[in-house]
Coordinates of C-alpha atoms and ligand atoms in Angstrom, one line a residue:
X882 CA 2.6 -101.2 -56.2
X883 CA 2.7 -101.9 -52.2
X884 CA -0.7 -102.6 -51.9
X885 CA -2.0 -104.2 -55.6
X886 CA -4.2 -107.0 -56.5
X887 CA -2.5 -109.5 -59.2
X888 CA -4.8 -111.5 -61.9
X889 CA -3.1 -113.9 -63.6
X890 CA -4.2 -114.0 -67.0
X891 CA -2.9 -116.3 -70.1
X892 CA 0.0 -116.8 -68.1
X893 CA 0.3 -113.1 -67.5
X894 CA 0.0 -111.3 -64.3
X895 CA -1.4 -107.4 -63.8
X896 CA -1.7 -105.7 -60.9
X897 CA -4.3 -103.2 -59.8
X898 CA -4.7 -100.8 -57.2
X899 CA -6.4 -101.7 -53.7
X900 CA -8.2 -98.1 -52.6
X901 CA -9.6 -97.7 -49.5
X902 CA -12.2 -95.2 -48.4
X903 CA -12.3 -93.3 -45.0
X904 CA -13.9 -96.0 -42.9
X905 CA -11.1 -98.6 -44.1
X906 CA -13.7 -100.3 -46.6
X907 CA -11.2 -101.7 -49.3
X908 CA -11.9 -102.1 -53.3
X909 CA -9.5 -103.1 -55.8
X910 CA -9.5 -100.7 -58.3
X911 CA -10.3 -102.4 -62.2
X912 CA -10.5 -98.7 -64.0
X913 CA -7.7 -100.0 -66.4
X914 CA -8.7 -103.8 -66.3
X915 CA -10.3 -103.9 -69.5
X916 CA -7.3 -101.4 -71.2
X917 CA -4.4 -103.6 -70.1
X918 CA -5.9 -107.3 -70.3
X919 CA -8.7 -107.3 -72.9
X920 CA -11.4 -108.5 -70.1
X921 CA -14.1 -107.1 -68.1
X922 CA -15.7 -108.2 -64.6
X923 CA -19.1 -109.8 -64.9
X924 CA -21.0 -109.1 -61.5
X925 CA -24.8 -109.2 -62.3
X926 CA -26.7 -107.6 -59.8
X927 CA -24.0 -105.3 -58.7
X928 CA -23.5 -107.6 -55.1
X929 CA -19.6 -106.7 -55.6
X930 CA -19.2 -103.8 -57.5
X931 CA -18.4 -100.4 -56.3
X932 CA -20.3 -98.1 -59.0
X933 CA -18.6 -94.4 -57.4
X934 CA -16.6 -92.8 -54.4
X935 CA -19.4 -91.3 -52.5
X936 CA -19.1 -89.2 -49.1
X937 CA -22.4 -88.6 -48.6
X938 CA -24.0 -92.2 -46.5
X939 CA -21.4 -94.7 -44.8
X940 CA -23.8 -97.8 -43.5
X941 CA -22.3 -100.9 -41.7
X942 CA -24.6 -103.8 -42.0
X943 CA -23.1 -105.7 -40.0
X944 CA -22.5 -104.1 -36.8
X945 CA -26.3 -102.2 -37.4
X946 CA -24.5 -98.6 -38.4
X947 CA -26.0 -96.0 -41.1
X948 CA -24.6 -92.6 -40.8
X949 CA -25.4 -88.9 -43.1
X950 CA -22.0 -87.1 -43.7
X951 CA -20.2 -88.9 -40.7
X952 CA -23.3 -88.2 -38.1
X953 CA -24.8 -91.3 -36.8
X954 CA -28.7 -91.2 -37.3
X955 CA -29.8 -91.7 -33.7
X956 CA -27.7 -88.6 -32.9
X957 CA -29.7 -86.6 -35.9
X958 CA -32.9 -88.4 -34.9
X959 CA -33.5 -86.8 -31.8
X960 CA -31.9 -83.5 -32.5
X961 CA -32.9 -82.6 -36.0
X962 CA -35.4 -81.9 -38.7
X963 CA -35.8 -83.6 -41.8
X964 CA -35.2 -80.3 -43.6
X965 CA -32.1 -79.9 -41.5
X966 CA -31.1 -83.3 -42.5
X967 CA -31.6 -82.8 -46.1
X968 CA -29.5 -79.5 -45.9
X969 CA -27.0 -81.8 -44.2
X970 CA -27.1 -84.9 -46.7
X971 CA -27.3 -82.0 -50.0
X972 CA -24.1 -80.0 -48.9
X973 CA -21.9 -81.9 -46.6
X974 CA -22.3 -80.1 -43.1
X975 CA -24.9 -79.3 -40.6
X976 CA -26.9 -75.7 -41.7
X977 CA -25.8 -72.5 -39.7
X978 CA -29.1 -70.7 -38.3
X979 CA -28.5 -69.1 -41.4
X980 CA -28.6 -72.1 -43.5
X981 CA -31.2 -73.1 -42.3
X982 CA -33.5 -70.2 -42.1
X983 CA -32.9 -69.3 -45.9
X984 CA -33.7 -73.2 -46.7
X985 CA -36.9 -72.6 -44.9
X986 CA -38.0 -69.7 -46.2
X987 CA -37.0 -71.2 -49.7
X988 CA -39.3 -74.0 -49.0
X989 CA -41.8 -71.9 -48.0
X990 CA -41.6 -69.9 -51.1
X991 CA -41.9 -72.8 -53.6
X992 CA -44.5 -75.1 -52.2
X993 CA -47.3 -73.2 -54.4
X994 CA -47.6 -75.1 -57.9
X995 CA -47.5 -72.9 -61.0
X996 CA -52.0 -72.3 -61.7
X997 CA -51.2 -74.1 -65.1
X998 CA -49.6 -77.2 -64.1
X999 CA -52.6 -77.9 -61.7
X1000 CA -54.5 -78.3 -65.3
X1001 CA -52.2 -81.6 -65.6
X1002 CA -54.1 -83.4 -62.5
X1003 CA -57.3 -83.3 -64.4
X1004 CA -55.7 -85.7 -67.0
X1005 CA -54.8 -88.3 -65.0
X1006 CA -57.7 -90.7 -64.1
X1007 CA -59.0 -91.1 -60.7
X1008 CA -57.4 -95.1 -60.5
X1009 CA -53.5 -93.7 -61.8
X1010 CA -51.3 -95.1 -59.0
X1011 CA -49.8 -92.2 -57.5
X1012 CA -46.3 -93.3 -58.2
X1013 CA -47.2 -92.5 -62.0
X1014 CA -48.6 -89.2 -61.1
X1015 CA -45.4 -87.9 -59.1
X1016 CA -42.5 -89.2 -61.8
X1017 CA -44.5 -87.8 -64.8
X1018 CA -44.9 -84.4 -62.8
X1019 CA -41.8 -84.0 -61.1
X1020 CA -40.5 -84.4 -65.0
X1021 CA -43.2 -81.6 -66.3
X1022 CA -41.5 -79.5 -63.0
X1023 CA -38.3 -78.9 -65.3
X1024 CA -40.8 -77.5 -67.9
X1025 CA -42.4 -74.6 -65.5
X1026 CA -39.3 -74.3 -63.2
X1027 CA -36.7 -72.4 -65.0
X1028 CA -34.5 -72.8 -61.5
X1029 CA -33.8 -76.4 -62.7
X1030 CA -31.7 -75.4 -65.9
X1031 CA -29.6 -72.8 -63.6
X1032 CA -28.5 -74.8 -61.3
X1033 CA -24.8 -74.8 -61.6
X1034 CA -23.4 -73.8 -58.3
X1035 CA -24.3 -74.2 -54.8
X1036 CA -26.4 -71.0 -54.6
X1037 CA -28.6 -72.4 -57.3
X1038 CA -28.5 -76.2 -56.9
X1039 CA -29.5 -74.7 -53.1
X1040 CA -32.7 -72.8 -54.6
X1041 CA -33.6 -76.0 -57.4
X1042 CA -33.1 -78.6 -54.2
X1043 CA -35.7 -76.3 -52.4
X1044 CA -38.0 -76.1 -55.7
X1045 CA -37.7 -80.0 -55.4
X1046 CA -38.2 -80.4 -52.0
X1047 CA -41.0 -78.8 -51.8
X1048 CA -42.9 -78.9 -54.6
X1049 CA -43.0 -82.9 -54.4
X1050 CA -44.9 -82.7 -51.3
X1051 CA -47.4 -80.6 -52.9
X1052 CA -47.3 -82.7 -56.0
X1053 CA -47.8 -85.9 -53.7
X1054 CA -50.4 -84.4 -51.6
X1055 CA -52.3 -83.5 -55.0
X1056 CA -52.2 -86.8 -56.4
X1057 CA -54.1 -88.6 -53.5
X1058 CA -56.7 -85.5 -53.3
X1059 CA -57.1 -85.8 -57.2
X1060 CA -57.2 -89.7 -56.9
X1061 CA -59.9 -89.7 -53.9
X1062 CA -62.3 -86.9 -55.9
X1063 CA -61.3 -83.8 -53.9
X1064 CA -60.3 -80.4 -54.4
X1065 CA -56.6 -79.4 -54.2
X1066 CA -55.3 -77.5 -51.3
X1067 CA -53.2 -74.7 -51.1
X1068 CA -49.8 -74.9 -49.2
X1069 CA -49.9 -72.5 -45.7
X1070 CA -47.0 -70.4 -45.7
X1071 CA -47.5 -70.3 -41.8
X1072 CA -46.7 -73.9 -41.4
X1073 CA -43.2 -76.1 -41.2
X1074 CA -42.9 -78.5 -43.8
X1075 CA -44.2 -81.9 -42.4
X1076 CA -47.2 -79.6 -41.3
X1077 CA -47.8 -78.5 -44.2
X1078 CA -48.2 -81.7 -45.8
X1079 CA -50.5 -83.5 -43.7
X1080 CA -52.7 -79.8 -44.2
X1081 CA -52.4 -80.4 -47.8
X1082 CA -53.1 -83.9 -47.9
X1083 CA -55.9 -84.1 -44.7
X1084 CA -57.7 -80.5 -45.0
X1085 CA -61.0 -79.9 -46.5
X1086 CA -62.6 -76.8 -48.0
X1087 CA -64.4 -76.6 -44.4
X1088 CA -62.2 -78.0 -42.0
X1089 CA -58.3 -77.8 -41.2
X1090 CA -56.7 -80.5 -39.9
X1091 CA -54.1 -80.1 -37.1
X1092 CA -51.7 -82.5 -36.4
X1093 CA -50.7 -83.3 -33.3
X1094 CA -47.1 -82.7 -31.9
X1095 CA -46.5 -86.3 -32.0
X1096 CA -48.1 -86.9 -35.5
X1097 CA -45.9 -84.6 -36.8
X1098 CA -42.6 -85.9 -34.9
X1099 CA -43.3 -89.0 -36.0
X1100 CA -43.6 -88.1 -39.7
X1101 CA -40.6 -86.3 -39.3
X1102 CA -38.7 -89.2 -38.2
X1103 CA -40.1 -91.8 -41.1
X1104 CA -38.8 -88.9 -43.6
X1105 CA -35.6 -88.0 -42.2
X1106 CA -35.0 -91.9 -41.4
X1107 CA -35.3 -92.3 -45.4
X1108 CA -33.4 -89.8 -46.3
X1109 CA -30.5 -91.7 -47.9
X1110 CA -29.3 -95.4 -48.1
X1111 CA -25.9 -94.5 -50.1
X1112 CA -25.8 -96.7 -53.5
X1113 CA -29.6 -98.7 -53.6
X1114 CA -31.7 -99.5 -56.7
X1115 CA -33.2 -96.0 -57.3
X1116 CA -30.7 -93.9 -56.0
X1117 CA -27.8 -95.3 -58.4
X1118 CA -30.8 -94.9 -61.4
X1119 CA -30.7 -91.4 -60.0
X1120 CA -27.1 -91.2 -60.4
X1121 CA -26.8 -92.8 -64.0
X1122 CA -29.1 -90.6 -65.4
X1123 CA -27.5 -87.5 -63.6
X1124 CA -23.9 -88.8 -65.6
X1125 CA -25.7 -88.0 -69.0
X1126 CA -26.1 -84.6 -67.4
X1127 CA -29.2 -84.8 -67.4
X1128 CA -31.1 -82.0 -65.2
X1129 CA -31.8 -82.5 -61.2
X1130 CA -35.5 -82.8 -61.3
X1131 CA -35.1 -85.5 -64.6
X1132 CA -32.5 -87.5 -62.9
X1133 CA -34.7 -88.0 -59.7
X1134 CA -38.2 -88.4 -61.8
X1135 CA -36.3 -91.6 -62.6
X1136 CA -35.5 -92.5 -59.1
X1137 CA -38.9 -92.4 -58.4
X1138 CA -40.0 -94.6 -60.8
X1139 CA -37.0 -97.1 -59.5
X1140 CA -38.7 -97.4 -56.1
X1141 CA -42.0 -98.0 -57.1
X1142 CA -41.1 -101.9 -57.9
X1143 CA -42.3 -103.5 -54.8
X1144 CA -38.2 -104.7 -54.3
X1145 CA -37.5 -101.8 -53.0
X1146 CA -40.5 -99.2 -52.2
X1147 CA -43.1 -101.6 -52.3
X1148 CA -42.3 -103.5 -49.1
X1149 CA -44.2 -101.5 -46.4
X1150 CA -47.0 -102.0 -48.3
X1151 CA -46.1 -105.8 -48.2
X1152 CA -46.1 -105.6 -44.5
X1153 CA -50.1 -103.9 -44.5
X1154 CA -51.0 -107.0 -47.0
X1155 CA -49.3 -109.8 -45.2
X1156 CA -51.6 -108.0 -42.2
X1157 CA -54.6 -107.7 -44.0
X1158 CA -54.2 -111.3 -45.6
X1159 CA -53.6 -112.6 -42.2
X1160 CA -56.8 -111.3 -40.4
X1161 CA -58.9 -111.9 -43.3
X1162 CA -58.3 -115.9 -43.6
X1163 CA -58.7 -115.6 -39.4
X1164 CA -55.4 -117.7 -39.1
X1165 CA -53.3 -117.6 -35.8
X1166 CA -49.8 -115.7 -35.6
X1167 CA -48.6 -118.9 -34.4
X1168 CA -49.8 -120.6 -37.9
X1169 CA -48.5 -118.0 -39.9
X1170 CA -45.0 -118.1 -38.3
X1171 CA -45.1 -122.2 -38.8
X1172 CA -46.4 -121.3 -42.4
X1173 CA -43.2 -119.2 -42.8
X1174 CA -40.9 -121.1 -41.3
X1175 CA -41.7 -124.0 -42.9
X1176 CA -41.1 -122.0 -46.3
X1177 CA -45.0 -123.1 -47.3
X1178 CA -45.6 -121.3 -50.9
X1179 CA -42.9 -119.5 -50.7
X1180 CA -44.5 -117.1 -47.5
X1181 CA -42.1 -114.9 -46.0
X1182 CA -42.5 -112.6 -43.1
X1183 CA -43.0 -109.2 -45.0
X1184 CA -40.5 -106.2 -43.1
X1185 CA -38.2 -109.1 -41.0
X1186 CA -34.6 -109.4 -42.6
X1187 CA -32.2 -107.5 -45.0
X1188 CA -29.9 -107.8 -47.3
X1189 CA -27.1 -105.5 -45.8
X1190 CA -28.1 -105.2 -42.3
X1191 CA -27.4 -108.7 -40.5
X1192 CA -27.6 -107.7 -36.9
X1193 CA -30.3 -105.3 -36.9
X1194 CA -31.4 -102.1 -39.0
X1195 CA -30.6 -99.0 -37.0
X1196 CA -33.8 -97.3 -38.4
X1197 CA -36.4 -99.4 -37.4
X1198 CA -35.0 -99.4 -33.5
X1199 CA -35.8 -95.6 -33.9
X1200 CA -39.3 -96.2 -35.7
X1201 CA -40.2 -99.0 -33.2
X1202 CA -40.4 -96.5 -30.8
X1203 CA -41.8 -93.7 -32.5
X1204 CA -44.6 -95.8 -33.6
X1205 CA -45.5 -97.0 -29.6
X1206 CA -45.8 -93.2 -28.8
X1207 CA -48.1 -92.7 -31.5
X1208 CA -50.3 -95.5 -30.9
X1209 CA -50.7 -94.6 -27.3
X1210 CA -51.1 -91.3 -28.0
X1211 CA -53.5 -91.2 -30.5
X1212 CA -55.1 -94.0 -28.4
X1213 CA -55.6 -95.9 -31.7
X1214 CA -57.7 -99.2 -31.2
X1215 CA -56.7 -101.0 -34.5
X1216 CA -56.3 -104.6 -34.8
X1217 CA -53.9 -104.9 -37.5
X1218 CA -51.9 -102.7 -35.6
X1219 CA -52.1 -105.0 -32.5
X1220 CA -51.5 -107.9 -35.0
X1221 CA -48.3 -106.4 -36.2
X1222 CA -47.1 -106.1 -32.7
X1223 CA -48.1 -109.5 -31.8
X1224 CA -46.7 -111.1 -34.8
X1225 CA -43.1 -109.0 -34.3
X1226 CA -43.1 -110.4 -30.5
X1227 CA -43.5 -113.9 -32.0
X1228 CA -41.0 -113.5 -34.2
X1229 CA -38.6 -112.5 -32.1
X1230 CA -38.4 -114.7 -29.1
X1231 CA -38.5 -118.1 -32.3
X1232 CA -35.4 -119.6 -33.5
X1233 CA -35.8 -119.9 -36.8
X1234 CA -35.4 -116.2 -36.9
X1235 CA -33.0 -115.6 -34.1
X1236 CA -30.9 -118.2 -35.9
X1237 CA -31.1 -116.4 -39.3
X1238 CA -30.7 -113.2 -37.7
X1239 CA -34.2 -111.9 -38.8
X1240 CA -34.4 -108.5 -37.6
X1241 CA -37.5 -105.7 -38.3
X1242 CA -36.3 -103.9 -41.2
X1243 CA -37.4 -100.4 -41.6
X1244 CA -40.5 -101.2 -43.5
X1245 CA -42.0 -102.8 -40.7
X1246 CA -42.6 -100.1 -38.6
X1247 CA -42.6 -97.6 -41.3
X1248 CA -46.1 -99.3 -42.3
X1249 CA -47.2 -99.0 -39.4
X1250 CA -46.5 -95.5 -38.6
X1251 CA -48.4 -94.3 -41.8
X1252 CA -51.5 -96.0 -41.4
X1253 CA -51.7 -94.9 -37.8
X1254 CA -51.6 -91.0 -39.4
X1255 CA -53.8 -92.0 -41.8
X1256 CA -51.8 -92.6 -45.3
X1257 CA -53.7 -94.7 -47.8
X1258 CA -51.9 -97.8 -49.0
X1259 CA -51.7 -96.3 -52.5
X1260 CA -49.4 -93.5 -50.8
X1261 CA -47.0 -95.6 -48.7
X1262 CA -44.2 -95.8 -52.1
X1263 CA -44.5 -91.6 -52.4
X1264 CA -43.8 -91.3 -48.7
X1265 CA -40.6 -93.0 -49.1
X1266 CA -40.1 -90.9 -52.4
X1267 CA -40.8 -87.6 -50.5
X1268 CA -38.6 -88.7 -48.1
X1269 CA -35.5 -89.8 -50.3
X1270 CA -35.3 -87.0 -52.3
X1271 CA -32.2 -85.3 -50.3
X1272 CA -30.3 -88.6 -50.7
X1273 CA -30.8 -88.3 -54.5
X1274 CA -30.4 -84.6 -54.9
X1275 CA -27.4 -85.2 -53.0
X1276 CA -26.4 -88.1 -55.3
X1277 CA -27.0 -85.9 -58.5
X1278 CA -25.2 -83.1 -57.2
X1279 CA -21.9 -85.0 -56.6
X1280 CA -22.1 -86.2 -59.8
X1281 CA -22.3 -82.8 -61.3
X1282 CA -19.5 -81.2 -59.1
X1283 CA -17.2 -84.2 -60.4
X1284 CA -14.8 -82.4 -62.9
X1285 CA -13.6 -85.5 -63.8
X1286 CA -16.9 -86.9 -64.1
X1287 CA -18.0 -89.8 -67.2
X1288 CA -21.1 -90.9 -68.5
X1289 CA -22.0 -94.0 -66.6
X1290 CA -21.8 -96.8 -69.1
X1291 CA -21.5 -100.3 -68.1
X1292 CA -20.5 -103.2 -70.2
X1293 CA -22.0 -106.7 -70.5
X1294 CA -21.2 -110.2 -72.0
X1295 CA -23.2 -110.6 -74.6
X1296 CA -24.6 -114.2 -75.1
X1297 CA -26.9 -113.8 -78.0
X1298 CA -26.8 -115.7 -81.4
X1299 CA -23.9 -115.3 -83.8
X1300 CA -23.5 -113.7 -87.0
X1301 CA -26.7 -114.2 -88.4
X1302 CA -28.3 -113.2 -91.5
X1303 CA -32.0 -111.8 -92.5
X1304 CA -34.5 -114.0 -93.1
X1305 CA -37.2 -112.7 -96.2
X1306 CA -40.8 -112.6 -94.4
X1307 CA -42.1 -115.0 -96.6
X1308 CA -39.4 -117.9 -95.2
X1309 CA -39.6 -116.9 -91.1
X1310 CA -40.9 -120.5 -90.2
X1311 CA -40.6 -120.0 -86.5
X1312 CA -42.9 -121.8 -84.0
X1313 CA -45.2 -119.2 -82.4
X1314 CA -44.2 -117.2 -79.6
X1315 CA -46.6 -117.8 -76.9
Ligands
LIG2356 N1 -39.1 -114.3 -43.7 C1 -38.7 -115.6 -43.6 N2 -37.5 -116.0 -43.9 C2 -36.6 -115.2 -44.3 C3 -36.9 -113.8 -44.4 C4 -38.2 -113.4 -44.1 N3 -38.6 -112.1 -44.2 N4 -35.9 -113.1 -44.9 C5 -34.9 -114.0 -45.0 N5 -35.4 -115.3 -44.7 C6 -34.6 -116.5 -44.6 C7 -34.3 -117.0 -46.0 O1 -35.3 -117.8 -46.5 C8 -33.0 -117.8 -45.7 O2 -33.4 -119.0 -45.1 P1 -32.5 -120.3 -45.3 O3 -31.2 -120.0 -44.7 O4 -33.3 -121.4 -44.6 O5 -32.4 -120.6 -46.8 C9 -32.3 -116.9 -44.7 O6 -33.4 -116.3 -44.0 C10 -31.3 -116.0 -45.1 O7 -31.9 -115.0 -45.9 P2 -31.2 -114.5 -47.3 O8 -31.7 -115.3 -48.4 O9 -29.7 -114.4 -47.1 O10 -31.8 -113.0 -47.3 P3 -31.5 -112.0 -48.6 O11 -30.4 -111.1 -48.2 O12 -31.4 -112.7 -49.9 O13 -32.9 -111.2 -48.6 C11 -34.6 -109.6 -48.0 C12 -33.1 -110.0 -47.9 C13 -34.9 -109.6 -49.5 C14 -34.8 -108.3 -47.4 C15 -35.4 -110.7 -47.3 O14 -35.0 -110.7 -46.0 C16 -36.9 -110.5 -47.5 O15 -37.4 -111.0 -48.5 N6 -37.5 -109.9 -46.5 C17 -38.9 -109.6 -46.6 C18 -39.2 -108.4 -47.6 C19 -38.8 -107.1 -47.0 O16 -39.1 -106.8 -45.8 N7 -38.1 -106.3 -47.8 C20 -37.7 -104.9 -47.4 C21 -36.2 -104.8 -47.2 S1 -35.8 -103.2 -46.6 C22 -35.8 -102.1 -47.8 O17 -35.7 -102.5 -49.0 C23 -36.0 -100.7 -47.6

């Protein structure tokens, strides 16, 4: 083997493939570790472990790169629609007018829930977090969308992706109306699909809302910019679930419920609490950084730092910006929002941050963004859910078109007790458990 790793092992040595992927990242390949010496790798928290060969997202932490199929995302950022993006990150290659214009119009066509699965809203109570609402109804989708257990080939993984797509957006838009005590609305099938969200989530009965130009664009941007972080917490759930073969809309139900553990959806919401909690106790920016440097009860600086990017995350240059045009030209006068810039400046220009190389991470702006449009706290997690839902249709799908595809199934090390035997009720003498 010219390029092989060697274990030595009980005084024997093995050798194993090094692979390398298209932008020279290298692995060593341990398919056959286990067959050959008898061992397996123990890697909790998956810091070193490759889990697939993907082609869909290549991101560069260090030198601040993310990129869709190959295309860098400032380039698609100022040129392209979410939707075109998620044709992009689904099928590996920018959509033709053509593609595109049938994606549309499939969109279009399945933003309207089916009249019976509106009866499910009713059951859930005004207080359900919204998170619960979307997983459990993107799972009842598979039971009123027959498109789901067609999808096989790229025609009908393209119409079940559009069935997804859209009805999510609906589904999201219907949870906060159900959860704030108003009636649903109706998709338009005049209007482009960030439109026609913020109509379905901001209309009334009596009074359409119209977004403006730069409302929408920025919207547009937070989705597309979350379309896809290649292998993170929810969308590897996505994919394990997918290796069972388990349906599209089943596989990313569970992705959704992934991201709504404030580790990895959660944080822009962090970022509106760390606000709130810092005007309401009336404490300086200059005493909150001190209380964050100086580590006091564990305060960190909610949206500064991450684990992948070390130089800076590409996203929130792009949502930094966004989120200036939208405050000036809404002409919002909002304190927090002032505090959030004030407290980013700080950051910035101190040491203890410059030092660590503390960047904004994408959830700093991203918060922002959403509360200047007008997105309740409670919805912040299924914005990022409407918005990641090409990376893990994307995800499933090359799973499915694997021929040589296996069940996901990981091993462990178990450290439990030994051979033990059962106890008779009557003799369980064990201290209480809590
Ligand atoms: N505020 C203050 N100090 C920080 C922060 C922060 N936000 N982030 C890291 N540090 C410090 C650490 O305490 C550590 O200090 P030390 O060298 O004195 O011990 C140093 O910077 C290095 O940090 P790491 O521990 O290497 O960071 P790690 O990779 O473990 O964590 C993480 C990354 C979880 C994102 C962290 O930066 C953090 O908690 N940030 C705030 C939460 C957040 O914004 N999460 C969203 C991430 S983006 C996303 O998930 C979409």
């Amino acid at each position: 083997m010219s390029n092989a790793a060697r274990i030595e092992l009980d005084g024997k040595s093995y050798e194993f493939p090094v692979v390398e992927g298209t932008e020279h990242e290298k692995a060593i390949d341990i398919s056959k570790l286990r067959a050959q010496t008898g061992h397996i790798t123990l890697d909790d928290g998956y810091g070193n472990t490759g889990s697939c060969a993907s082609s869909i997202t290549y991101i560069d932490g260090d030198a601040g790169i993310l990129r869709y199929r190959g295309i860098p995302i400032e380039d698609l950022a100022g040129k392209c629609s979410f939707v075109e993006v998620a044709w992009l990150i689904i099928f590996g290659r920018l959509p033709t007018l053509a593609d595109r214009d049938r994606f549309t119009d499939l969109l279009t066509e399945s933003s309207r829930l089916d009249e019976n699965m509106k009866k499910h809203f009713d059951g859930f109570p005004t207080y359900a977090p919204p998170m619960a609402i979307l997983s459990a109804m993107i799972n009842t989708l598979s039971a009123h969308n027959e498109e789901v257990w067609e999808a096989h080939d790229d025609k009908s993984i393209e119409i079940a992706a559009a069935v997804l797509m859209s009805k999510v957006r609906t589904i999201a838009a219907a949870a906060y109306k159900s959860s704030i005590g108003e009636p649903l609305v109706y998709p338009r099938y005049d209007l482009k699909y960030v439109e026609n969200f913020l109509h379905m989530m901001f209309s009334v009965p009596y009074r359409n809302y119209e977004p403006s130009e730069t409302v929408t664009k920025a919207l547009n941007l937070f989705f597309l910019l979350h379309a896809d972080h290649e292998q993170n917490c929810s969308t590897s759930t996505v994919r394990m679930v997918a290796s069972s073969k388990a349906n599209m809309f089943a596989s990313c139900s569970a992705g959704v419920c992934a991201l709504w553990g404030p580790l990895h959806g959660g944080a822009n919401v962090a970022v509106i609490d760390m606000l709130q909690e810092i005007q309401e106790s009336g404490i300086s920016v200059k005493e909150y950084v001190r209380k964050v440097k100086d580590k006091e009860d564990g305060v960190k600086l909610m949206g500064f730092g991450h684990r992948v990017y070390r130089n800076f995350d590409p996203r929130s240059k792009i949502l930094k910006q966004a989120a200036e045009e939208l405050l000036t030209e809404m002409n919002i006068s909002d304190p927090m929002l002032d505090l959030s810039q004030e407290l980013a400046d700080a950051a910035l220009n101190d040491d203890y941050f410059i030092e660590r190389k503390l960047y904004p991470n994408v959830d700093y702006y991203s918060g922002v963004i959403l509360r200047a449009i007008g997105i309740p706290l409670n919805m912040f997690t299924v914005m990022f859910a409407i918005g990641r839902m090409p990376g893990w249709i994307a995800n499933w799908k090359e799973i499915h078109d694997d021929p040589q595809g296996r069940i996901y199934r990981p091993r462990q090390v178990y450290t439990g007790p030994v051979n033990q035997t059962w106890v008779p009720k009557e003799e369980r003498t064990y201290p209480p458990l809590y």
